[in-house]
Short mmCIF file of C-alpha atoms in Angstrom, two decimals:
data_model
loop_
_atom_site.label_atom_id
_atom_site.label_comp_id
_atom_site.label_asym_id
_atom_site.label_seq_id
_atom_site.Cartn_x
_atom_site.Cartn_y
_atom_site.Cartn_z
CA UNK J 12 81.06 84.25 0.07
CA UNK J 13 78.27 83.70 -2.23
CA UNK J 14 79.48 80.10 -2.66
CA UNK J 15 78.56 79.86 0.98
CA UNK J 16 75.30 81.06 1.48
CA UNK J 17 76.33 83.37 3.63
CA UNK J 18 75.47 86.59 1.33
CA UNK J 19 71.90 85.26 0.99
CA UNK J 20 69.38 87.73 2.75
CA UNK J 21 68.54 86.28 6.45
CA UNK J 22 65.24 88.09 6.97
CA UNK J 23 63.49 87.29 3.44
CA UNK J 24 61.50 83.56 2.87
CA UNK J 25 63.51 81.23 3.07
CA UNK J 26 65.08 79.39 0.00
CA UNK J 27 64.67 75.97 0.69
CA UNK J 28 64.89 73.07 -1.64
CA UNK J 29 61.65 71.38 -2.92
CA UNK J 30 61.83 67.71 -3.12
CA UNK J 31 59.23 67.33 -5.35
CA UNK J 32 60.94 69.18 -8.13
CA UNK J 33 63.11 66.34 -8.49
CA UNK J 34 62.54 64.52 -12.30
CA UNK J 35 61.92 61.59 -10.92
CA UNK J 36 59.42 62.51 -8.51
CA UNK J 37 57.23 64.16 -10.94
CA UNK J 38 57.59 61.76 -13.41
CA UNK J 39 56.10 59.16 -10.83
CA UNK J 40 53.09 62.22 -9.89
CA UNK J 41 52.63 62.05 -13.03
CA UNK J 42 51.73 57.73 -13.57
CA UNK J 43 50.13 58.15 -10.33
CA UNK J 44 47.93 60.40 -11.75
CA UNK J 45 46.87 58.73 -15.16
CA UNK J 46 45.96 56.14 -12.04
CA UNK J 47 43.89 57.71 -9.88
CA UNK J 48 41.76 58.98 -12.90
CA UNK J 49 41.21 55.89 -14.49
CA UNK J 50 39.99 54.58 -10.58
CA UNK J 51 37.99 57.47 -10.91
CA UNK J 52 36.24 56.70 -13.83
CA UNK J 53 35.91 53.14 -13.02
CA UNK J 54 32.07 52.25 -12.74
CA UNK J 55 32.43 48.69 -10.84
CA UNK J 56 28.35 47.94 -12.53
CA UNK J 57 29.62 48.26 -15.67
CA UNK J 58 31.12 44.84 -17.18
CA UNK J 59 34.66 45.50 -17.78
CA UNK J 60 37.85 44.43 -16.47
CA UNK J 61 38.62 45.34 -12.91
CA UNK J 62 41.60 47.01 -12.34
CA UNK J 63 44.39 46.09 -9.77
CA UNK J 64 47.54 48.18 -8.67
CA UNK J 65 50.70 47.00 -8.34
CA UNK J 66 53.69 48.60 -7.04
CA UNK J 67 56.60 48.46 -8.59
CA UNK J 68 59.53 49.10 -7.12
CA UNK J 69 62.56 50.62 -8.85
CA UNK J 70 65.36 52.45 -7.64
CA UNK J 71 64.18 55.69 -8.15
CA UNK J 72 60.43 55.93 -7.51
CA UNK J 73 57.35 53.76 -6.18
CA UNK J 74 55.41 53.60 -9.40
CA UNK J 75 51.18 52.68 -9.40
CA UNK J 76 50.37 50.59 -11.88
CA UNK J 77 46.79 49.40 -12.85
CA UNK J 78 46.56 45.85 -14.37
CA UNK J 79 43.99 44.76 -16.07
CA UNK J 80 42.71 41.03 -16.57
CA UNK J 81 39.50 39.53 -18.43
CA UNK J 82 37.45 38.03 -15.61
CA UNK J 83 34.51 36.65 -17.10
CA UNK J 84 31.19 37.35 -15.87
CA UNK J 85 29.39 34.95 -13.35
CA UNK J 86 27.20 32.66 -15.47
CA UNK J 87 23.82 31.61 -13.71
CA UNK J 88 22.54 27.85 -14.76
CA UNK J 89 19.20 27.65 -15.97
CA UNK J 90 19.24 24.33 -14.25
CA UNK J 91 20.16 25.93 -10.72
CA UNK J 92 17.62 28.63 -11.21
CA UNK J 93 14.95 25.92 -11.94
CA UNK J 94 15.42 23.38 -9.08
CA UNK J 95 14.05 25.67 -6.52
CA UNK J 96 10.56 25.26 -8.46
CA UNK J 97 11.08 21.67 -9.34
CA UNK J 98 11.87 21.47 -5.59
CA UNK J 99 8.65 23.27 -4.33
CA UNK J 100 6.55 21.48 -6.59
CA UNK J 101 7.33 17.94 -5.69
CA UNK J 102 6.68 19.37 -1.77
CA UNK J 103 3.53 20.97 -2.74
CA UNK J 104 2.56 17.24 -4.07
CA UNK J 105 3.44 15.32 -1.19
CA UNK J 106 2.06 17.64 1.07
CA UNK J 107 -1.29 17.41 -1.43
CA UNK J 108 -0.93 13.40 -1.36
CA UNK J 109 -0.03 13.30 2.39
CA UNK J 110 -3.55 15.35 3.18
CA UNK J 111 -5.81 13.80 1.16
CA UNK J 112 -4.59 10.66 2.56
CA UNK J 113 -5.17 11.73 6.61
CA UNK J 114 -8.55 12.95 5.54
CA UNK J 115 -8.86 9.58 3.63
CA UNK J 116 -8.35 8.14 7.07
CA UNK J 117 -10.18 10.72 8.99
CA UNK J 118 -13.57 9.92 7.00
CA UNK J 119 -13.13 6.47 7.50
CA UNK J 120 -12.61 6.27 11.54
CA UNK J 121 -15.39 8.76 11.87
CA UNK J 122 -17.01 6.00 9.82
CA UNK J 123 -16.15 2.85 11.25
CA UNK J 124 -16.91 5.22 14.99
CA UNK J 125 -20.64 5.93 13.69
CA UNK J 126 -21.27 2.54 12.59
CA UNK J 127 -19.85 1.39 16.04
CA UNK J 128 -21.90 3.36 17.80
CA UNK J 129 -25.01 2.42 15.42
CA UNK J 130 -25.51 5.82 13.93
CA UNK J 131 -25.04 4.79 10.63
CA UNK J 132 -26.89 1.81 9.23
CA UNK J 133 -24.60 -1.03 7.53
CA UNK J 134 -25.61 -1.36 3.89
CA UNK J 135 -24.62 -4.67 2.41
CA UNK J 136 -21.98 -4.63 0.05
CA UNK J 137 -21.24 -7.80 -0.83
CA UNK J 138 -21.31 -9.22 -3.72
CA UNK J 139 -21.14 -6.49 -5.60
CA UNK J 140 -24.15 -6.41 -7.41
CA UNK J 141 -25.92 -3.38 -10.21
CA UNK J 142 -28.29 -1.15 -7.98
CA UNK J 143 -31.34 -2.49 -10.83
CA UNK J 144 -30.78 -6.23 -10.44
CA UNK J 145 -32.80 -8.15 -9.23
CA UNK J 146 -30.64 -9.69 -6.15
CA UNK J 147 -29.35 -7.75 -3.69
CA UNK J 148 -26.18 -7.74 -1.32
CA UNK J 149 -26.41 -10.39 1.54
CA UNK J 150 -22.87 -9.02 3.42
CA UNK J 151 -21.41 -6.13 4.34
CA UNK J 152 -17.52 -6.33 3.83
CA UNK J 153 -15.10 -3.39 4.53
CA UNK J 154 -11.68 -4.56 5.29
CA UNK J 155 -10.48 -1.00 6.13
CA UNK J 156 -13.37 -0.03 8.21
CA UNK J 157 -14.02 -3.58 10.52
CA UNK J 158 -10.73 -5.43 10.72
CA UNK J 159 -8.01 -3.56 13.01
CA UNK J 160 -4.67 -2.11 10.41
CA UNK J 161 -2.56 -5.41 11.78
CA UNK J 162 -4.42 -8.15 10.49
CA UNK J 163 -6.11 -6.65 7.31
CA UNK J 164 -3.13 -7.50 4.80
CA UNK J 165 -3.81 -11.34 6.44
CA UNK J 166 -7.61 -11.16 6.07
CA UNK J 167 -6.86 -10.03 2.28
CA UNK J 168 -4.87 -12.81 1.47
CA UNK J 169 -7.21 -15.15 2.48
CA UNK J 170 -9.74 -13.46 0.41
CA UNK J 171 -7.58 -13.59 -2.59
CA UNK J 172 -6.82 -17.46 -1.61
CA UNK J 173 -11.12 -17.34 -2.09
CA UNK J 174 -11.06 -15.63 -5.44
CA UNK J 175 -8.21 -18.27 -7.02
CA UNK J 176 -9.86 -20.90 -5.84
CA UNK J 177 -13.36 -19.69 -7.62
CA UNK J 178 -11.75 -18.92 -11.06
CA UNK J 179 -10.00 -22.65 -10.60
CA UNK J 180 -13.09 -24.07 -10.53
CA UNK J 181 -13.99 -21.91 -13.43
CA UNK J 182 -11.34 -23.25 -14.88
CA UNK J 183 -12.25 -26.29 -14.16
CA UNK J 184 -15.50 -26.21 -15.84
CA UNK J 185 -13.25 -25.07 -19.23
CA UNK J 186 -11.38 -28.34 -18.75
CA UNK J 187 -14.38 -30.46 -19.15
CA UNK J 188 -15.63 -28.51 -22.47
CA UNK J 189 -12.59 -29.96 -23.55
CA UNK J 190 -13.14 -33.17 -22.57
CA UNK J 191 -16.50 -33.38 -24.27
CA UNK J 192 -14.59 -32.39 -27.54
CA UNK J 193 -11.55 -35.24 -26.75
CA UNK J 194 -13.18 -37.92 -25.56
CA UNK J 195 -17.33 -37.32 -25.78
CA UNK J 196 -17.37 -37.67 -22.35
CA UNK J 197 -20.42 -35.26 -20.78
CA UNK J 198 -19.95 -36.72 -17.35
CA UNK J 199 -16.75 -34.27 -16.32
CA UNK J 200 -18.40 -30.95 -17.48
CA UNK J 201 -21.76 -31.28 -15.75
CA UNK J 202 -19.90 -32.30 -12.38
CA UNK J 203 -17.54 -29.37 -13.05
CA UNK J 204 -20.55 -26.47 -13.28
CA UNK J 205 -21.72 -28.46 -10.05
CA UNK J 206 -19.16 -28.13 -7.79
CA UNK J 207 -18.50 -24.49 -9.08
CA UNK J 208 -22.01 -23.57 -8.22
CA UNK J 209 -21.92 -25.46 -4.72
CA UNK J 210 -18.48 -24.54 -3.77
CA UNK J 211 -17.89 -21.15 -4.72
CA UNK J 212 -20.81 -19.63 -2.12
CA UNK J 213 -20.21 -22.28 0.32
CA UNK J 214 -16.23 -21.57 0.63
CA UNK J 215 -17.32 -18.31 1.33
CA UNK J 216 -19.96 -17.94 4.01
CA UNK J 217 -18.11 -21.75 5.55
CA UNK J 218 -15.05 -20.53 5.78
CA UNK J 219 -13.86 -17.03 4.96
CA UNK J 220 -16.68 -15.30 6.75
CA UNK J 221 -16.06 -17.34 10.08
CA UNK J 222 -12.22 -16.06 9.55
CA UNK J 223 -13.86 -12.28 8.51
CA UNK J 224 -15.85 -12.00 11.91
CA UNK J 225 -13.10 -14.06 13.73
CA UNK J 226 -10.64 -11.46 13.26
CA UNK J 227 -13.34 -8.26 12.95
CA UNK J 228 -14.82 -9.46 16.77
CA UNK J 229 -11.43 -11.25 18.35
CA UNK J 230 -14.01 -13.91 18.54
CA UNK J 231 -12.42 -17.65 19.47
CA UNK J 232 -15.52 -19.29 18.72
CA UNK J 233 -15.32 -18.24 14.80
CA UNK J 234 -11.97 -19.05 14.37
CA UNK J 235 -12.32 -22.48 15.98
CA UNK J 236 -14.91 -22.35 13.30
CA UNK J 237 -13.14 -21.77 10.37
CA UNK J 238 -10.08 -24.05 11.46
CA UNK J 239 -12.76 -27.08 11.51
CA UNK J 240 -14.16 -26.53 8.03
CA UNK J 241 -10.70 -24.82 6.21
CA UNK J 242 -9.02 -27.93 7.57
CA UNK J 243 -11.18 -30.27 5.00
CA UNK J 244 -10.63 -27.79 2.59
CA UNK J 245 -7.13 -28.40 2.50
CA UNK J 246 -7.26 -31.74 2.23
CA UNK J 247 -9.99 -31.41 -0.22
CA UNK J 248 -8.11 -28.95 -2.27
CA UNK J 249 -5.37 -32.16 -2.79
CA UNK J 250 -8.04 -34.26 -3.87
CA UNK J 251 -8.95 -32.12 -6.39
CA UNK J 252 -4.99 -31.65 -7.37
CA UNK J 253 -4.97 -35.40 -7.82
CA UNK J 254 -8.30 -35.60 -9.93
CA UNK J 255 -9.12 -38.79 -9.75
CA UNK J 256 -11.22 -40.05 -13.08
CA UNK J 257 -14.91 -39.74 -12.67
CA UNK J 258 -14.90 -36.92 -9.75
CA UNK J 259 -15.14 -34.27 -12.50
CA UNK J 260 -11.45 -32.27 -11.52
CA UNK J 261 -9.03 -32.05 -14.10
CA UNK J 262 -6.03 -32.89 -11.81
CA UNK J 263 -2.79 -34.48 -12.56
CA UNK J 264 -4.16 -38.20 -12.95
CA UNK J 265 -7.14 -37.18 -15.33
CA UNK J 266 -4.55 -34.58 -16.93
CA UNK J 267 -1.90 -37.54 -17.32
CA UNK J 268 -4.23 -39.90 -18.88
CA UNK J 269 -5.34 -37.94 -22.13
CA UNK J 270 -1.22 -38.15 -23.36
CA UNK J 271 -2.11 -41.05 -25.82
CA UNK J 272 0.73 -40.06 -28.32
CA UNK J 273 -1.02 -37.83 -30.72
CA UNK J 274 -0.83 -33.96 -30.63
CA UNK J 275 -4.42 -33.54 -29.89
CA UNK J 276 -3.90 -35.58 -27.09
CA UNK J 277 -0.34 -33.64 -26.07
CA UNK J 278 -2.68 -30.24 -26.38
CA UNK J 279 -5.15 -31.53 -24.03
CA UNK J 280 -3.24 -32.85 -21.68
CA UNK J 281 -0.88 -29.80 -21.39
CA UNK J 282 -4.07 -27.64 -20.85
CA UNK J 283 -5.60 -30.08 -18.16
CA UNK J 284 -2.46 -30.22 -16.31
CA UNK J 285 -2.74 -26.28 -15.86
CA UNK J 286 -5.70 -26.42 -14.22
CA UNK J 287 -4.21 -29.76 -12.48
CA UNK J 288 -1.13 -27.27 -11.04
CA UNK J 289 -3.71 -24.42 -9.97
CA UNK J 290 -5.79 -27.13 -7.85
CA UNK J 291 -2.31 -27.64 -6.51
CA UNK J 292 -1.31 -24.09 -5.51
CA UNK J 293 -4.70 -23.83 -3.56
CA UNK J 294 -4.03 -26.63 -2.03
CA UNK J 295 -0.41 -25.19 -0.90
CA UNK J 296 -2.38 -21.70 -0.07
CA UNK J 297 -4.61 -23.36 2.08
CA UNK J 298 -2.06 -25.10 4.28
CA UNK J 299 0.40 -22.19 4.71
CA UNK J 300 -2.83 -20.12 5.74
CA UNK J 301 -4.20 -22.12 7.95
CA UNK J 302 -0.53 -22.66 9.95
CA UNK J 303 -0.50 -18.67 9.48
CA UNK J 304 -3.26 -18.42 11.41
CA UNK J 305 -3.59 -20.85 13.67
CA UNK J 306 -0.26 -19.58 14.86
CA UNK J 307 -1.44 -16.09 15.12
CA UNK J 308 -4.66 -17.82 17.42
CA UNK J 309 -2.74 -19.21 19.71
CA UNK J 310 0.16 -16.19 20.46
CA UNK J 311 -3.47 -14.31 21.42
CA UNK J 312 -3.88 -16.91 24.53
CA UNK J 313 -6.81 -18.38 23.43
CA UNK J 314 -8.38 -21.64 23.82
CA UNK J 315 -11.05 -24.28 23.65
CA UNK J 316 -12.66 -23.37 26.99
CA UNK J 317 -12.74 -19.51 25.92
CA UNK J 318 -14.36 -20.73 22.74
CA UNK J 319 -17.01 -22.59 24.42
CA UNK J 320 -18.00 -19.61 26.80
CA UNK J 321 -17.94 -17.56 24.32
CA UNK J 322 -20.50 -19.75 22.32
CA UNK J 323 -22.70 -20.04 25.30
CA UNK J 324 -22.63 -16.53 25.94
CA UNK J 325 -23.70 -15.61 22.83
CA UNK J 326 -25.90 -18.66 22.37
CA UNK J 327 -28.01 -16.98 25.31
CA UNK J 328 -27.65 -13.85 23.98
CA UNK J 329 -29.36 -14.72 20.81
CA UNK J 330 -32.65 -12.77 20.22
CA UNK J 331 -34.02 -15.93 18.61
CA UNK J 332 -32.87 -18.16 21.18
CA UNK J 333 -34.57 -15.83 24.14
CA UNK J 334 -37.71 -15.82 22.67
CA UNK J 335 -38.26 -19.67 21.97
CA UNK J 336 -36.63 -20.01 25.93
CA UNK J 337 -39.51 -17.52 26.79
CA UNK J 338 -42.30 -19.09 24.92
CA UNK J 339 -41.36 -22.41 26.49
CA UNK J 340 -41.56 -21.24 29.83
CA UNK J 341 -44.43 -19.39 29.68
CA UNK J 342 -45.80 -22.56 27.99
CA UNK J 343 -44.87 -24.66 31.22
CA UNK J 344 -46.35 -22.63 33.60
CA UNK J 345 -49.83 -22.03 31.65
CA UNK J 346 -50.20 -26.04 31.34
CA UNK J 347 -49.03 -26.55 35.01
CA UNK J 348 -51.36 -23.69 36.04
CA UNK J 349 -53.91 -25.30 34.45
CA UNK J 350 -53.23 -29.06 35.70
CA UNK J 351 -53.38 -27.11 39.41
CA UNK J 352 -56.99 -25.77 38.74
CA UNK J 353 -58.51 -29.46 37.28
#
């Protein structure tokens, strides 16, 4: 009956089979094992390969496995760790540039506000003259501070239109130098150094400052002003593209003329017919300013009639104009008192 079981003693421990004494079992204890202690020992801040388990499955036991594969380290770019700086530092600027430029514009309505307000006296500015010499300014010009932001790139142009004109009538005057060398001709160059010293002031305070204090004031009566005089400018400014001989401008026809078929006379007239072509683009200046303008004049609404009571207005405003009224009526009265008593 020992084959049975049956002899075995009922009241001791009980025999029972342990599954884990099975080969197999402890064979996969024992890989399990070698895999927990290398988990164990695994320091994830050290740089080695990271382990991952895998279980295979066979027909006799679930066996852990740890696999190991070179993963390379995360590389950081120099150029990613510098654009954060770069980045900052082009802020920093424009936030520097952006300032400075507010302040800019700060100082110069709390400027253009004082001088309003007559706080601040208006030094003259214009021409820009050396503290020691002997002239002084005669204008005050600030295109920033007394012409409004929509009309000072217009007002600038016209100044510029100014300044070309003036070095053409320089050149001008370098045109008849050569003359006097190509055909011993005085008459051209002394003209030339006339009309630069006549018309470079008088273009300025004729026309440009009418068309400064036209657009500084809104005032009609200085722009019907300048449109009178600028007008004969223009058509001056042809004239003196066309240069006719003895008028002293070294236009096209005078230009034209010194082409007698020898290469001094080529040179000459090639250098006279650059001057010739910048009497012309003055002359094209003018007009397109002038229609520029005079378009911008008349969106505003104004007219004639507003020019004229403006011009009476400040006619009788005039301090000049009060006190000779004054004197003559106080004259008037004194004689008729007078007449009244004899």
């Amino acid at each position: 009956m020992s084959g049975s079981g049956l002899d075995e003693n009922p009241f001791g421990e009980p025999n029972l089979d342990n599954p884990f004494a099975d080969p197999a079992i402890q064979q996969a204890r024992q890989q399990a094992g070698g895999a927990l202690v290398s988990l164990e020992d695994y320091n994830p801040f050290e740089e080695q390969a990271k382990p991952q388990l895998q279980i295979n499955s066979t027909n006799t036991a679930a066996v852990v496995q740890p696999l190991s594969q070179n993963i390379p380290p995360p590389q950081t770019s120099s150029l990613g760790a510098s654009a954060p700086s770069t980045s900052i530092q082009i802020t920093s600027e424009e936030l520097q540039r952006r300032q400075e430029e507010l302040d800019r514009k700060a100082a110069e309505l709390d400027r253009r506000e004082q001088q309003l307000q007559g706080n601040v006296p208006q030094l003259n500015n214009w021409p820009p003259l050396p503290d020691n010499f002997c002239a002084k300014p005669c204008f005050y010009q600030d295109f920033e501070v007394e012409i409004p932001p929509e009309f000072q790139k217009l007002v600038k142009r016209l100044y510029y239109i100014w300044i070309f004109y003036t070095m053409t009538l320089l050149a001008n005057v370098i045109g008849g130098i050569i003359l006097i060398f190509h055909t011993h001709d005085v008459g051209p160059f002394f003209l030339a150094i006339f009309y630069t010293l006549l018309f470079s002031p008088a273009s300025y305070v004729c026309w440009f400052r009418p068309a400064y204090k036209a657009f500084r004031n809104d005032s009609s009566f200085n722009f019907m002003v300048f449109f009178f005089i600028y007008f004969f400018q223009a058509l001056y400014s042809v004239v003196q593209a066309i240069g006719f001989e003895k008028m002293g401008y070294c236009g096209f026809i005078t230009a034209l003329s010194q082409f007698d078929g020898q290469a001094s006379g080529i040179i000459v007239g090639i250098l006279l017919l650059c001057v010739a072509f910048c009497f012309t683009a003055v002359a094209v200046a003018n007009v397109l300013m002038i229609t520029k303008i005079h378009t911008i004049y008349r969106s505003t609404g104004a007219s004639m009639a507003k020019a004229q009571a403006e011009f009476t207005t400040e006619f009788l405003r005039n301090q000049h104009v009060q006190e000779a009224a004054s004197s003559a009526v106080n004259t008037a009265i004194n004689s008729q008192f007078n007449n009244s008593r004899y």
